[in-house]
Every structure is written in structure tokens, then in C-alpha cells.
Amino acid sequence: MKKIEGFRCVTCAAECGLTATKYVCPRCSGNLSVVYDYKALRRSISRRSLKADPERSIWRYLPILPLNGRTGTPPVHVGWTPLYRVRKLGAALGLKNLYLKDDGRNPSASFKDRASAVVAARALETGEKTVAGASTGNAAASLACMMADRAAKPVIFVPRTAPAAKLAQLLIYGAVVFSVDGTYDQAFDLCRQACDEFGWYNRNTGYNPFTREGKKTCAFELCEQLGWKVPGFVFVSVGDGNIISGLWKGFTDFHALGLIDKLPRMIAVQAEGSAAIALALKNDGPIRPVEGRTVADSISVSLPRDGAAAVAAIKGSKGFAVTVSDRDILAAIPALAQGANVFAEPAGAAAYAGLAKCAKAGKVREDDSAVIVVTGSGLKDVASAMKVAGRPHEVGTTMSSVRSLVAREKIS
């Protein structure tokens, strides 16, 4: 593939060819980043070419994706999700320029569709038959969705704690599902072992370098949707670290192509009970495993599988990490719904909880531009939302009972 020069290790910076390895660095087993021939790509992608392209999905960025064409791309519409300017939500925090990117609008209702679409297309293009992956739920559901119409169904490893709604998606799409009696991290390792033994293609986050390539498309969209004005801050919830590293890869790709002239600060929002990356940044040391407990199952990770790339993205962008409590995360769900009309799952709401904490501390100021990325729909985890949703008013079957309640509750 002429547009790709090869891989570069995010840990040791060693470089190798595209065919030298399938997943990780041959030297140190670190995760890999795809390196493009940016000089050549400048001839095939520009602001003008993008403006003229009627395609409104991640495939408008095909020239800078690791695919030869659209032959193996899934038939569903992935990406080009809405970006809203959320004035009410911003006013509550004293911010004039707040935006929300709603990636819960993807086909399987999560950001992970971006990665799974690229991996699924790549697998078909390179002749892989069975694709497997481990997930807390969203990545698995997205892979199942992207491959639902294929003869060879994906094999999915999920922890027993995966929410019922996410399991339902997997099974409805026809995936082969292994419910692992353990944590996400144990499911991740078991999936890797199974892929090694049975020759399956591994979609695992970070471990497969092309997951980051799919996720970077969100950054491309933000640049275009904001009229090529790069935001000052991008807030995103972080578990494995692959989304924040993917977003950063997108911004740096566009910067290398001369499409943008500055870069945003990447802000990692982690749950207090699952904050391995935040702790590594705070201590300026290596990423060490934590227990990984939080209501936000999508970011409940003991050992971040793309942690090194996430830390590099945060440091490289002069960003930082912020931790939020489960109470803050749950409170952010109705705050987002009632302030921005978006129903987010706990991990998606965490980004707003982090922004709110930073705004109150003066780290984000009135005139700063900021984007919060909502990574999944609240329909993914209704049980968590119900903890803070309150209860419906109960009435009888007569208008008198309605009148009594309206008067008592002062409903107007």
C-alpha cells in the first residue's frame, strides 16, 4: 500500500514495514502506529477535495485510511455524527463556546463503530476469515454490527458484568459470544490466546493498530464541522486509551497534511476507580494496573491496553487527565439530557463530568472553545440511568387524580 510507509512503535519508536508484523512491535511488543506518506497524500486530500465530496461517513477519508478501496466496507453508515453547539449546557458552566459530538448516533450506538468498520474492512481486504475481539460491551457490539451480514460471524469475549443491553446487541447481530467468568482484562488476554491458537484475526483495542485508524476519523470530522477552527480543548472519557490516542492521531494527521495549523489540548477523563492513566501522569511514571471499578463499564479497565499511546497524546498536546467519581458520572447523565438533549451512557457522560470539574476549577475559561465527545448512547445502560432518573408520577384512571397531582406538585 503505497500511501503507508509502515508502522512506528509508540513505546520504543522502532519502525517496521506493514508486512513485518500483524499487531505489535517485533522489538518490544509495544503498540504500533500507522505512518503515512504525507507528502504524497497532499496530492489526494485537501480542504477543496473534502468540500466537493458528497460522502458523509468515515469513508470520505479513505485516502488516509489503511484500505485500498471500499469493497469490504460495511453497508451501514458510520461516522459523520452530529456536532452540536450546546449553549444551555455551556451557560451553566460559564462557557461561551461549548460543543458536543454525539457518537451515540453511530449504527451500534457507540464511538467504537469507527474502529470496527475499519478493522472489518481491513480483514476482508487481507483475506482474514474469522475476526475476534474482547470488550466490555461497546467494541463487541460494534464488531458484531459491522460483520452481521457476513458468512463468518465474529467471536466475542465479554466479562460477565457486561450490561444486558449490550449482550442483546451481540446476540441479535449473530455473533458467537463467550461470556468470561472474569474481568475485561482477563477476557482481553483470553481472546488474544484464542486468536493465536485458532488463527483468528484479533480486533482487540490498541493491540490491533488499525483500531486507532478508525477512531481518528472523529477528529477529522470535528475539524470540518468547526469550519477548520481547531477547538482549544477536547474532553473524552478514557479506559484503554485508544479513543484519545485515536483522536490525537487524527488531529496530527491533518496537521501533517497542512489542513489545520494548530492542535487542541487532549483532556482524559477517567473514573476515580479506574484511573491508571491519570495516576501514571500524576506520578510521571509507568502505567500500573488498578482494580478497575466504576459504574461506567465502558471505561472500567485495570490495565489500559493503549495506555502508552494515550499518555503520549496527552503529553504531546499539553493536555492533562482529570478523575471524576461515579456520583459525578451518574449526575452528568440527566445534566446532558436536560442541558443538551443527548442521552449518554455513563462513559459518555463522564466527559461532561470532567469538563464541569475543570470549568469550576478555572482550567477551562469563558472564551475557551471546548468539545465533549459522547462515546455511547444511554440506551446501552438504562439500568445506570434509572439510578438518577427519578420515578414517574402514579395516577389513577380519572382526571380528578391528575388534577390532584398537578396541584400537589405545582405542575404548570
XYZ file of C-alpha atoms in Angstrom:
412
model
C 0.000 0.000 0.000
C 1.936 2.986 -1.335
C 0.312 5.599 0.882
C 1.559 3.820 4.026
C 5.254 3.872 4.879
C 4.912 1.332 7.686
C 4.496 1.137 11.448
C 6.151 3.054 14.279
C 6.154 1.709 17.831
C 4.549 4.101 20.308
C 6.835 2.764 23.048
C 10.337 2.404 21.579
C 9.851 4.340 18.286
C 11.223 1.436 16.229
C 9.922 1.349 12.655
C 8.982 -1.636 10.536
C 7.205 -2.416 7.297
C 3.492 -3.048 7.000
C 4.069 -6.761 6.373
C 6.670 -7.235 9.114
C 4.085 -7.738 11.850
C 0.330 -8.000 12.209
C -0.192 -6.483 15.628
C 2.640 -5.283 17.878
C 6.254 -4.141 17.726
C 8.657 -7.005 16.869
C 11.267 -5.423 19.137
C 9.435 -4.572 22.374
C 5.826 -5.781 21.857
C 4.554 -2.215 22.162
C 1.521 -0.989 20.262
C 2.054 0.336 16.758
C 1.008 3.489 14.923
C 0.469 3.630 11.163
C 2.832 6.032 9.377
C 1.652 7.605 6.118
C 3.482 9.243 3.238
C 2.045 12.682 3.981
C 3.858 14.333 1.093
C 2.167 12.008 -1.379
C -1.193 12.264 0.372
C -1.251 16.048 -0.012
C -1.970 15.405 -3.687
C -5.107 13.377 -2.943
C -6.716 15.054 0.062
C -7.286 18.759 0.652
C -9.904 21.127 2.014
C -11.145 21.578 -1.548
C -11.442 17.846 -2.252
C -13.270 17.273 1.017
C -15.686 20.130 0.341
C -16.507 18.622 -3.052
C -17.020 15.093 -1.685
C -20.738 14.281 -1.136
C -19.914 11.251 1.039
C -20.951 11.831 4.652
C -19.353 8.957 6.532
C -15.874 7.926 7.624
C -15.205 6.747 4.073
C -14.822 10.351 2.863
C -11.395 9.999 4.497
C -10.473 6.839 2.575
C -7.235 8.377 1.178
C -5.841 8.495 4.725
C -7.208 5.167 5.958
C -5.373 1.807 5.719
C -7.551 0.432 2.926
C -7.191 0.152 -0.833
C -10.857 0.814 -1.548
C -14.443 0.451 -0.356
C -15.005 -3.141 -1.479
C -15.074 -4.607 2.022
C -16.614 -1.717 3.919
C -19.775 -2.465 5.943
C -23.087 -1.378 4.364
C -24.188 0.732 7.342
C -23.498 4.462 7.756
C -20.604 5.021 10.168
C -19.412 8.413 11.318
C -20.214 11.996 10.362
C -22.173 12.122 13.609
C -23.711 15.443 14.683
C -21.775 18.177 16.433
C -23.977 20.468 18.495
C -23.240 23.853 19.958
C -24.707 23.440 23.441
C -25.442 26.937 24.714
C -27.594 25.996 27.718
C -25.057 23.483 28.982
C -22.238 25.925 28.354
C -24.017 28.767 30.145
C -24.423 26.583 33.229
C -20.621 26.278 33.337
C -19.883 29.846 32.266
C -18.569 28.750 28.855
C -19.452 30.531 25.610
C -18.053 28.035 23.108
C -19.044 24.535 24.160
C -19.734 21.784 21.621
C -20.910 18.196 21.934
C -20.038 15.434 19.469
C -22.729 12.746 19.718
C -21.180 9.456 18.675
C -24.070 7.573 20.199
C -25.660 8.165 16.784
C -23.497 5.512 15.102
C -25.136 2.233 13.920
C -24.488 0.252 17.114
C -24.832 3.435 19.199
C -21.185 3.927 20.098
C -17.912 5.532 19.012
C -16.409 2.041 18.619
C -18.135 1.595 15.252
C -15.409 3.742 13.721
C -12.702 1.249 14.675
C -14.736 -1.861 13.947
C -15.721 -0.633 10.479
C -12.078 -0.138 9.508
C -10.938 -3.424 11.076
C -13.790 -5.358 9.429
C -12.959 -3.863 6.028
C -9.257 -4.478 6.527
C -9.921 -8.109 7.497
C -11.908 -8.759 4.324
C -9.368 -6.957 2.155
C -6.483 -9.040 3.534
C -8.334 -12.370 3.436
C -8.975 -12.889 7.138
C -11.909 -15.232 7.756
C -12.815 -15.032 11.439
C -12.475 -11.836 13.458
C -12.449 -11.935 17.258
C -12.410 -9.292 19.939
C -12.707 -8.680 23.668
C -14.798 -5.872 25.046
C -16.742 -4.520 27.988
C -19.601 -4.397 25.502
C -19.411 -1.492 23.046
C -16.487 -2.646 20.909
C -18.023 -6.105 20.788
C -21.438 -4.793 19.766
C -19.866 -2.627 17.086
C -17.857 -5.521 15.646
C -20.963 -7.714 15.641
C -22.887 -4.958 13.858
C -20.196 -4.309 11.252
C -19.922 -8.025 10.390
C -23.543 -9.101 10.807
C -24.116 -9.683 7.081
C -21.008 -11.805 6.599
C -20.940 -15.587 6.465
C -18.174 -15.858 9.074
C -19.556 -14.439 12.316
C -17.257 -12.632 14.764
C -16.211 -14.286 18.003
C -16.670 -12.070 21.041
C -15.253 -12.334 24.566
C -17.048 -10.247 27.207
C -16.845 -10.158 31.003
C -19.879 -11.421 32.917
C -20.500 -7.830 34.057
C -21.379 -6.613 30.546
C -24.792 -4.847 30.601
C -27.746 -6.852 29.292
C -28.474 -4.316 26.533
C -25.001 -4.785 25.083
C -25.248 -8.582 25.264
C -28.587 -8.399 23.467
C -26.955 -6.478 20.624
C -24.228 -9.093 20.254
C -26.640 -11.991 20.114
C -29.152 -10.272 17.822
C -26.388 -9.499 15.321
C -25.495 -13.201 15.323
C -22.072 -13.061 16.973
C -20.544 -16.055 18.726
C -20.361 -14.832 22.323
C -18.133 -16.141 25.107
C -19.189 -14.728 28.483
C -15.985 -14.876 30.517
C -16.173 -15.519 34.243
C -13.730 -12.720 34.960
C -12.803 -9.117 34.217
C -12.459 -7.313 30.901
C -8.689 -7.625 31.201
C -8.985 -11.397 31.556
C -11.338 -11.521 28.568
C -8.801 -9.471 26.569
C -5.989 -11.918 27.341
C -8.184 -14.954 26.659
C -9.171 -13.527 23.279
C -5.531 -12.963 22.359
C -4.659 -16.554 23.285
C -7.597 -17.902 21.269
C -6.596 -15.857 18.226
C -3.056 -17.191 18.461
C -4.279 -20.784 18.689
C -7.083 -20.744 16.115
C -5.667 -18.227 13.649
C -8.448 -15.687 14.135
C -7.897 -12.027 13.316
C -7.700 -10.016 16.548
C -9.653 -6.760 16.730
C -8.624 -6.025 20.325
C -8.361 -2.338 21.140
C -4.842 -0.942 20.793
C -3.371 -4.381 20.135
C -4.668 -4.087 16.583
C -3.075 -0.884 15.206
C -5.965 -0.265 12.830
C -8.441 0.390 15.656
C -6.756 3.764 16.205
C -7.044 4.461 12.474
C -10.811 4.164 12.609
C -11.149 6.289 15.713
C -9.086 9.141 14.288
C -11.910 9.904 11.845
C -13.803 11.657 14.647
C -11.039 14.278 14.794
C -11.257 14.740 11.023
C -14.986 15.403 11.336
C -14.504 17.877 14.177
C -12.090 19.913 12.061
C -14.559 20.114 9.193
C -17.664 20.648 11.317
C -16.000 23.527 13.166
C -15.110 25.231 9.897
C -11.446 24.263 10.252
C -11.226 26.085 13.595
C -9.491 23.677 15.948
C -11.007 23.642 19.461
C -8.881 24.604 22.420
C -9.858 21.506 24.410
C -11.226 18.058 23.594
C -12.663 16.188 26.577
C -13.087 12.425 26.212
C -13.616 9.575 28.647
C -10.699 7.159 28.818
C -10.466 3.460 29.627
C -7.978 1.592 27.433
C -6.782 4.896 25.979
C -7.417 4.061 22.324
C -10.056 6.723 21.701
C -7.963 9.617 22.974
C -4.896 8.331 21.115
C -7.040 7.921 18.001
C -8.406 11.449 18.220
C -4.878 12.796 18.635
C -3.715 10.746 15.640
C -6.463 12.356 13.582
C -5.513 15.882 14.554
C -1.806 15.237 13.940
C -2.552 13.600 10.569
C -4.476 16.669 9.428
C -1.743 18.914 10.800
C 0.897 16.967 8.863
C -1.202 17.379 5.725
C -1.398 21.136 6.243
C -5.181 21.073 6.683
C -5.038 22.633 10.167
C -2.424 24.964 11.618
C -2.738 24.200 15.327
C -3.607 21.335 17.651
C -6.055 21.020 20.565
C -5.284 20.026 24.134
C -6.473 16.484 24.779
C -8.141 16.006 28.177
C -8.517 12.468 29.502
C -11.449 11.934 31.848
C -11.189 8.813 33.969
C -13.359 7.351 36.693
C -11.714 7.559 40.112
C -11.981 3.777 40.431
C -10.344 3.109 37.068
C -7.677 5.762 36.692
C -4.448 4.013 35.703
C -3.564 6.611 33.058
C -4.331 9.582 35.310
C -2.180 8.063 38.049
C 0.711 7.471 35.639
C 0.587 11.110 34.557
C 0.342 12.343 38.135
C 3.320 10.254 39.229
C 5.239 10.775 35.966
C 5.868 7.055 35.881
C 4.817 3.872 34.117
C 1.221 2.734 33.853
C 0.447 0.281 36.621
C -2.669 -1.898 36.910
C -5.508 -0.736 39.151
C -8.558 -2.603 40.373
C -10.796 -1.099 37.705
C -14.171 -0.497 39.360
C -16.683 2.072 38.124
C -20.324 2.393 37.139
C -19.079 3.410 33.678
C -18.461 -0.098 32.374
C -17.049 1.097 29.043
C -14.057 2.673 30.799
C -13.716 0.095 33.576
C -10.212 -1.139 32.840
C -7.478 -2.424 35.130
C -4.577 -2.220 32.671
C -5.123 0.207 29.745
C -4.215 -1.632 26.544
C -3.315 1.537 24.654
C -2.019 3.401 27.673
C 1.368 4.383 26.262
C -0.237 5.996 23.213
C -2.805 7.739 25.426
C -0.112 9.208 27.669
C 1.840 10.320 24.594
C -1.278 12.024 23.208
C -1.976 13.853 26.452
C 1.616 14.980 26.906
C 2.104 15.801 23.234
C -0.962 18.035 23.229
C -0.072 19.740 26.524
C -3.235 18.215 27.918
C -3.951 16.600 31.257
C -6.106 13.995 32.972
C -8.970 14.572 35.375
C -10.739 11.992 37.517
C -14.410 12.009 38.445
C -16.439 9.999 40.928
C -19.202 7.584 39.995
C -21.596 10.027 41.636
C -20.369 12.786 39.289
C -20.708 10.467 36.290
C -24.284 9.494 37.121
C -25.242 13.126 37.789
C -23.872 14.048 34.365
C -26.401 11.794 32.592
C -29.509 13.923 33.328
C -27.413 17.100 33.091
C -26.509 16.229 29.498
C -30.022 15.105 28.653
C -31.701 18.226 30.013
C -28.971 20.668 29.004
C -28.071 19.313 25.566
C -30.913 16.922 24.618
C -28.492 13.969 24.456
C -28.949 10.708 26.395
C -25.475 9.356 27.161
C -24.292 6.154 28.758
C -22.123 6.599 31.885
C -18.813 6.584 29.982
C -20.163 9.149 27.529
C -21.420 11.336 30.364
C -18.038 11.122 32.100
C -16.561 13.543 29.552
C -19.042 16.205 30.644
C -18.424 15.458 34.318
C -14.720 16.064 33.702
C -15.356 19.302 31.852
C -17.649 20.555 34.628
C -14.969 19.846 37.216
C -12.323 21.661 35.154
C -14.577 24.642 34.432
C -15.323 25.092 38.124
C -11.592 24.925 38.869
C -10.830 27.578 36.239
C -8.885 25.232 33.962
C -11.287 25.984 31.113
C -12.298 29.629 30.856
C -15.254 31.552 29.488
C -13.904 32.229 25.992
C -12.150 28.886 25.505
C -13.609 26.546 22.892
C -14.179 23.008 24.114
C -15.649 19.811 22.694
C -17.034 16.967 24.773
C -17.187 13.634 22.973
C -20.152 11.483 23.983
C -18.949 7.998 23.144
C -22.142 5.985 23.593
C -25.917 6.162 23.866
C -27.702 5.952 27.200
C -29.802 3.134 25.781
C -26.685 0.991 26.223
C -27.069 1.048 30.007
C -30.569 2.039 31.054
C -30.099 0.493 34.499
C -27.444 3.078 35.393
C -29.594 5.926 34.105
C -32.519 4.760 36.230
C -30.414 5.304 39.351
C -30.660 9.067 38.803
C -33.765 9.358 36.646
C -36.307 9.518 39.448
C -39.679 7.799 39.311
C -42.800 8.533 37.279
C -45.842 10.095 38.914
C -48.516 7.489 39.568
C -52.118 8.449 38.936
C -55.432 6.694 38.688
C -57.622 6.481 35.620
C -59.636 9.626 36.321
C -58.965 13.304 35.707
C -59.510 14.027 39.390
C -56.343 12.091 40.246
C -54.463 14.055 37.563
C -55.800 17.360 38.917
C -54.782 16.439 42.447
C -51.243 15.568 41.371
C -50.882 18.724 39.246
C -51.969 20.846 42.203
C -49.815 18.986 44.710
C -46.667 19.024 42.577
C -47.390 22.501 41.183
C -47.041 21.302 37.604
C -47.741 24.060 35.109
